[in-house]
CSV table of C-alpha atoms in Angstrom, one decimal:
chain,number,residue,atom,x,y,z
G,10,ALA,CA,-158.8,-136.2,-162.4
G,11,GLN,CA,-158.4,-139.4,-160.4
G,12,SER,CA,-157.3,-139.7,-156.8
G,13,VAL,CA,-156.6,-142.6,-154.4
G,14,THR,CA,-156.9,-142.8,-150.7
G,15,GLN,CA,-155.2,-145.4,-148.6
G,16,LEU,CA,-156.6,-144.9,-145.1
G,17,ASP,CA,-154.1,-147.0,-143.2
G,18,SER,CA,-150.5,-145.9,-143.3
G,19,GLN,CA,-149.4,-149.0,-141.4
G,20,VAL,CA,-151.0,-152.3,-140.7
G,21,PRO,CA,-149.4,-154.7,-138.1
G,22,VAL,CA,-150.5,-158.3,-138.3
G,23,PHE,CA,-149.3,-161.7,-137.0
G,24,GLU,CA,-148.1,-164.4,-139.3
G,25,GLU,CA,-150.8,-166.7,-140.7
G,26,ALA,CA,-153.5,-164.1,-139.8
G,27,PRO,CA,-155.8,-162.6,-142.6
G,28,VAL,CA,-155.2,-159.0,-143.7
G,29,GLU,CA,-157.1,-156.4,-145.6
G,30,LEU,CA,-155.5,-153.2,-147.0
G,31,ARG,CA,-158.0,-150.6,-147.9
G,32,CYS,CA,-158.1,-148.4,-151.0
G,33,ASN,CA,-160.7,-146.0,-152.1
G,34,TYR,CA,-160.6,-144.0,-155.3
G,35,SER,CA,-162.3,-141.0,-156.9
G,36,SER,CA,-162.9,-140.6,-160.6
G,37,SER,CA,-165.6,-139.1,-162.9
G,38,VAL,CA,-164.7,-141.7,-165.6
G,39,SER,CA,-164.2,-145.4,-165.8
G,40,VAL,CA,-160.9,-146.6,-164.3
G,41,TYR,CA,-158.3,-149.2,-164.2
G,42,LEU,CA,-157.1,-150.2,-160.7
G,43,PHE,CA,-153.8,-151.6,-159.6
G,44,TRP,CA,-152.0,-152.8,-156.5
G,45,TYR,CA,-148.2,-152.7,-156.4
G,46,VAL,CA,-145.8,-154.0,-153.8
G,47,GLN,CA,-142.5,-152.5,-152.8
G,48,TYR,CA,-140.0,-154.6,-150.9
G,49,PRO,CA,-137.2,-152.7,-149.0
G,50,ASN,CA,-134.7,-150.9,-151.3
G,51,GLN,CA,-136.4,-152.1,-154.4
G,52,GLY,CA,-138.7,-150.7,-157.1
G,53,LEU,CA,-142.4,-151.4,-157.3
G,54,GLN,CA,-143.8,-154.5,-158.8
G,55,LEU,CA,-147.3,-155.3,-159.9
G,56,LEU,CA,-149.4,-157.5,-157.6
G,57,LEU,CA,-152.7,-157.4,-159.5
G,58,LYS,CA,-154.8,-155.3,-161.7
G,59,TYR,CA,-158.5,-154.7,-162.6
G,60,LEU,CA,-159.2,-153.6,-166.2
G,61,SER,CA,-162.6,-155.1,-166.8
G,62,GLY,CA,-164.7,-158.2,-166.3
G,63,SER,CA,-164.9,-160.1,-163.0
G,64,THR,CA,-164.7,-157.8,-160.0
G,65,LEU,CA,-162.7,-160.3,-158.0
G,66,VAL,CA,-159.1,-160.2,-159.2
G,67,LYS,CA,-156.4,-162.7,-158.1
G,68,GLY,CA,-152.8,-161.7,-158.1
G,69,ILE,CA,-149.4,-163.1,-157.2
G,70,ASN,CA,-148.3,-164.4,-153.8
G,71,GLY,CA,-151.9,-165.4,-152.8
G,72,PHE,CA,-153.3,-161.8,-152.8
G,73,GLU,CA,-156.7,-160.8,-154.2
G,74,ALA,CA,-158.7,-157.7,-154.5
G,75,GLU,CA,-162.3,-156.8,-155.2
G,76,PHE,CA,-163.5,-153.9,-157.3
G,77,ASN,CA,-166.6,-152.3,-155.8
G,78,LYS,CA,-167.9,-149.6,-158.1
G,79,SER,CA,-170.7,-148.5,-155.8
G,80,GLN,CA,-168.3,-147.9,-152.9
G,81,THR,CA,-165.4,-146.8,-155.2
G,82,SER,CA,-163.2,-149.3,-153.4
G,83,PHE,CA,-160.5,-151.8,-154.4
G,84,HIS,CA,-159.4,-153.4,-151.1
G,85,LEU,CA,-156.5,-155.9,-151.1
G,86,ARG,CA,-156.8,-159.1,-149.1
G,87,LYS,CA,-154.8,-162.2,-148.2
G,88,PRO,CA,-156.3,-165.0,-146.1
G,89,SER,CA,-153.0,-165.9,-144.4
G,90,VAL,CA,-149.9,-163.7,-144.4
G,91,HIS,CA,-146.2,-164.7,-144.2
G,92,ILE,CA,-143.3,-162.8,-142.8
G,93,SER,CA,-142.1,-162.3,-146.4
G,94,ASP,CA,-145.2,-160.2,-147.1
G,95,THR,CA,-143.7,-157.4,-145.0
G,96,ALA,CA,-143.5,-154.6,-147.5
G,97,GLU,CA,-145.2,-151.4,-148.6
G,98,TYR,CA,-148.3,-151.7,-150.7
G,99,PHE,CA,-149.5,-149.0,-153.1
G,100,CYS,CA,-152.9,-148.7,-154.7
G,101,ALA,CA,-153.1,-146.9,-158.0
G,102,VAL,CA,-155.7,-145.7,-160.5
G,103,SER,CA,-155.8,-144.5,-164.1
G,104,ALA,CA,-158.5,-143.5,-166.4
G,105,THR,CA,-159.3,-146.1,-169.0
G,106,GLY,CA,-157.5,-145.5,-172.2
G,107,PHE,CA,-154.9,-143.3,-170.6
G,108,GLN,CA,-151.6,-144.4,-169.1
G,109,LYS,CA,-150.9,-141.9,-166.3
G,110,LEU,CA,-151.2,-143.7,-163.0
G,111,VAL,CA,-152.0,-141.9,-159.8
G,112,PHE,CA,-150.7,-143.6,-156.7
G,113,GLY,CA,-151.9,-143.6,-153.1
G,114,THR,CA,-149.6,-142.8,-150.2
G,115,GLY,CA,-149.0,-146.4,-149.4
G,116,THR,CA,-149.7,-148.9,-146.6
G,117,ARG,CA,-146.8,-150.5,-144.8
G,118,LEU,CA,-147.7,-154.1,-143.9
G,119,LEU,CA,-145.7,-155.4,-140.9
G,120,VAL,CA,-146.0,-159.1,-140.3
G,121,SER,CA,-144.6,-160.4,-137.1
G,122,PRO,CA,-144.1,-164.0,-135.8
N,5,ASN,CA,-133.7,-159.7,-168.7
N,6,ALA,CA,-132.7,-156.2,-167.7
N,7,GLY,CA,-136.1,-154.6,-167.9
N,8,VAL,CA,-135.7,-151.0,-166.6
N,9,THR,CA,-132.3,-149.9,-165.6
N,10,GLN,CA,-131.5,-146.6,-163.8
N,11,THR,CA,-128.1,-145.0,-163.4
N,12,PRO,CA,-126.7,-143.8,-161.1
N,13,LYS,CA,-128.2,-145.6,-158.1
N,14,PHE,CA,-126.9,-143.2,-155.5
N,15,ARG,CA,-125.7,-139.6,-155.9
N,16,VAL,CA,-124.9,-136.7,-153.5
N,17,LEU,CA,-125.0,-133.2,-154.8
N,18,LYS,CA,-124.4,-129.7,-153.4
N,19,THR,CA,-127.1,-127.1,-153.8
N,20,GLY,CA,-126.9,-125.5,-157.2
N,21,GLN,CA,-125.2,-128.4,-158.9
N,22,SER,CA,-126.7,-130.1,-162.0
N,23,MET,CA,-127.0,-133.8,-162.8
N,24,THR,CA,-128.8,-136.2,-165.1
N,25,LEU,CA,-130.5,-139.5,-164.3
N,26,LEU,CA,-130.6,-142.0,-167.0
N,27,CYS,CA,-133.3,-144.6,-167.5
N,28,ALA,CA,-133.1,-147.3,-170.1
N,29,GLN,CA,-135.7,-150.0,-171.0
N,30,ASP,CA,-135.3,-153.0,-173.2
N,31,MET,CA,-139.0,-153.9,-173.6
N,32,ASN,CA,-139.8,-151.7,-176.5
N,33,HIS,CA,-142.4,-149.8,-174.4
N,34,GLU,CA,-143.8,-146.6,-175.8
N,35,TYR,CA,-144.6,-145.0,-172.5
N,36,MET,CA,-142.0,-143.9,-169.9
N,37,TYR,CA,-142.3,-142.0,-166.6
N,38,TRP,CA,-140.3,-140.4,-163.9
N,39,TYR,CA,-141.6,-140.5,-160.3
N,40,ARG,CA,-140.3,-139.3,-157.0
N,41,GLN,CA,-141.0,-141.1,-153.8
N,42,ASP,CA,-141.0,-139.2,-150.5
N,43,PRO,CA,-142.0,-140.6,-147.0
N,44,GLY,CA,-145.7,-140.4,-146.5
N,45,MET,CA,-146.4,-139.0,-149.9
N,46,GLY,CA,-146.4,-142.1,-152.1
N,47,LEU,CA,-145.2,-141.7,-155.7
N,48,ARG,CA,-145.6,-138.4,-157.5
N,49,LEU,CA,-145.3,-138.1,-161.3
N,50,ILE,CA,-142.6,-135.6,-162.4
N,51,HIS,CA,-142.7,-136.0,-166.2
N,52,TYR,CA,-143.7,-138.7,-168.7
N,53,SER,CA,-143.4,-139.5,-172.3
N,54,VAL,CA,-145.9,-141.2,-174.7
N,55,GLY,CA,-143.3,-141.9,-177.3
N,56,GLU,CA,-139.9,-141.1,-178.8
N,57,GLY,CA,-139.4,-137.3,-179.1
N,58,THR,CA,-142.4,-136.5,-176.8
N,59,THR,CA,-142.5,-135.3,-173.2
N,60,ALA,CA,-145.2,-134.0,-170.9
N,61,LYS,CA,-145.5,-132.5,-167.4
N,62,GLY,CA,-146.8,-134.6,-164.5
N,63,GLU,CA,-147.8,-133.6,-161.0
N,64,VAL,CA,-144.5,-132.1,-159.8
N,65,PRO,CA,-142.5,-130.9,-162.8
N,66,ASP,CA,-140.9,-127.8,-161.4
N,67,GLY,CA,-137.1,-127.9,-161.2
N,68,TYR,CA,-136.8,-130.8,-163.6
N,69,ASN,CA,-136.4,-131.3,-167.3
N,70,VAL,CA,-136.6,-134.5,-169.4
N,71,SER,CA,-135.7,-135.7,-172.9
N,72,ARG,CA,-136.7,-138.8,-174.9
N,73,LEU,CA,-134.4,-138.7,-177.9
N,74,LYS,CA,-134.4,-142.5,-178.3
N,75,LYS,CA,-137.4,-144.8,-177.6
N,76,GLN,CA,-135.4,-146.9,-175.1
N,77,ASN,CA,-134.0,-143.9,-173.0
N,78,PHE,CA,-135.7,-141.3,-170.8
N,79,LEU,CA,-133.4,-138.8,-169.1
N,80,LEU,CA,-134.3,-136.7,-166.1
N,81,GLY,CA,-132.2,-133.5,-165.5
N,82,LEU,CA,-131.8,-131.2,-162.5
N,83,GLU,CA,-130.3,-127.9,-163.7
N,84,SER,CA,-129.8,-126.4,-160.2
N,85,ALA,CA,-130.4,-128.9,-157.4
N,86,ALA,CA,-132.2,-127.8,-154.2
N,87,PRO,CA,-132.4,-129.7,-150.9
N,88,SER,CA,-136.2,-130.1,-151.6
N,89,GLN,CA,-135.2,-132.4,-154.4
N,90,THR,CA,-133.6,-134.9,-152.0
N,91,SER,CA,-135.7,-138.0,-152.8
N,92,VAL,CA,-135.7,-141.5,-154.3
N,93,TYR,CA,-136.4,-141.3,-158.1
N,94,PHE,CA,-138.1,-144.1,-160.0
N,95,CYS,CA,-138.3,-144.6,-163.7
N,96,ALA,CA,-141.0,-146.8,-165.2
N,97,SER,CA,-142.2,-147.9,-168.6
N,98,SER,CA,-145.4,-149.4,-169.9
N,99,TYR,CA,-147.3,-150.6,-172.9
N,100,ASP,CA,-151.0,-150.1,-173.4
N,101,THR,CA,-152.6,-151.7,-170.4
N,102,GLY,CA,-151.3,-149.3,-167.8
N,103,GLU,CA,-149.1,-151.8,-166.0
N,104,LEU,CA,-145.9,-150.1,-165.1
N,105,PHE,CA,-142.5,-151.8,-164.9
N,106,PHE,CA,-140.2,-150.0,-162.5
N,107,GLY,CA,-136.5,-149.6,-162.1
N,108,GLU,CA,-134.8,-150.1,-158.8
N,109,GLY,CA,-134.6,-146.4,-158.0
N,110,SER,CA,-132.0,-143.7,-157.7
N,111,ARG,CA,-131.4,-142.2,-154.3
N,112,LEU,CA,-130.4,-138.5,-154.5
N,113,THR,CA,-129.3,-136.3,-151.7
N,114,VAL,CA,-128.9,-132.6,-152.1
N,115,LEU,CA,-126.8,-130.9,-149.4
């Protein structure tokens, strides 16, 4: 079975500063990895995904993530955040070839002026 | 461009009452899911379906039932609601890459 750990429940940051949201996963098989974002009172939407190939994945809104197999990590980064990036971010993992996603507990990103 | 639509969006129940949440998707996806979201616990899978007429248990299935009689619809039922089922429920659908498309959620309060 797969599991996901998001170590930070909340990350405060100032506008235009860089940010990294951490995600570690556990799996005995090959995995797909995802980051989703949830804005207040909305459903989740996909930010980016790693299925195979290049370990650096670029997503929407200037976010990117790097798959590190040796460290079983998939950290999300943005070089300069905006107020509008304030949201909750979820890392998720699934075994390759199977559709059941396991989500982390989420990291709330708080961007202040 | 409806995507995934959930009804109702809000509901208040008394303990012991029953209700059904409806999820409809217009993307012809095979896979559909019901998750619940609780503070500090992320999203937990209740039940899912890999195609019309199929259902399977997820991580937290107790107290819920589901049906997928039509490919585009996935129903979540609570036969006898309990306060522990107060939550925000999300329906999602997907095709074969694991990317989920979510509805906007249904907020359920059980008194």
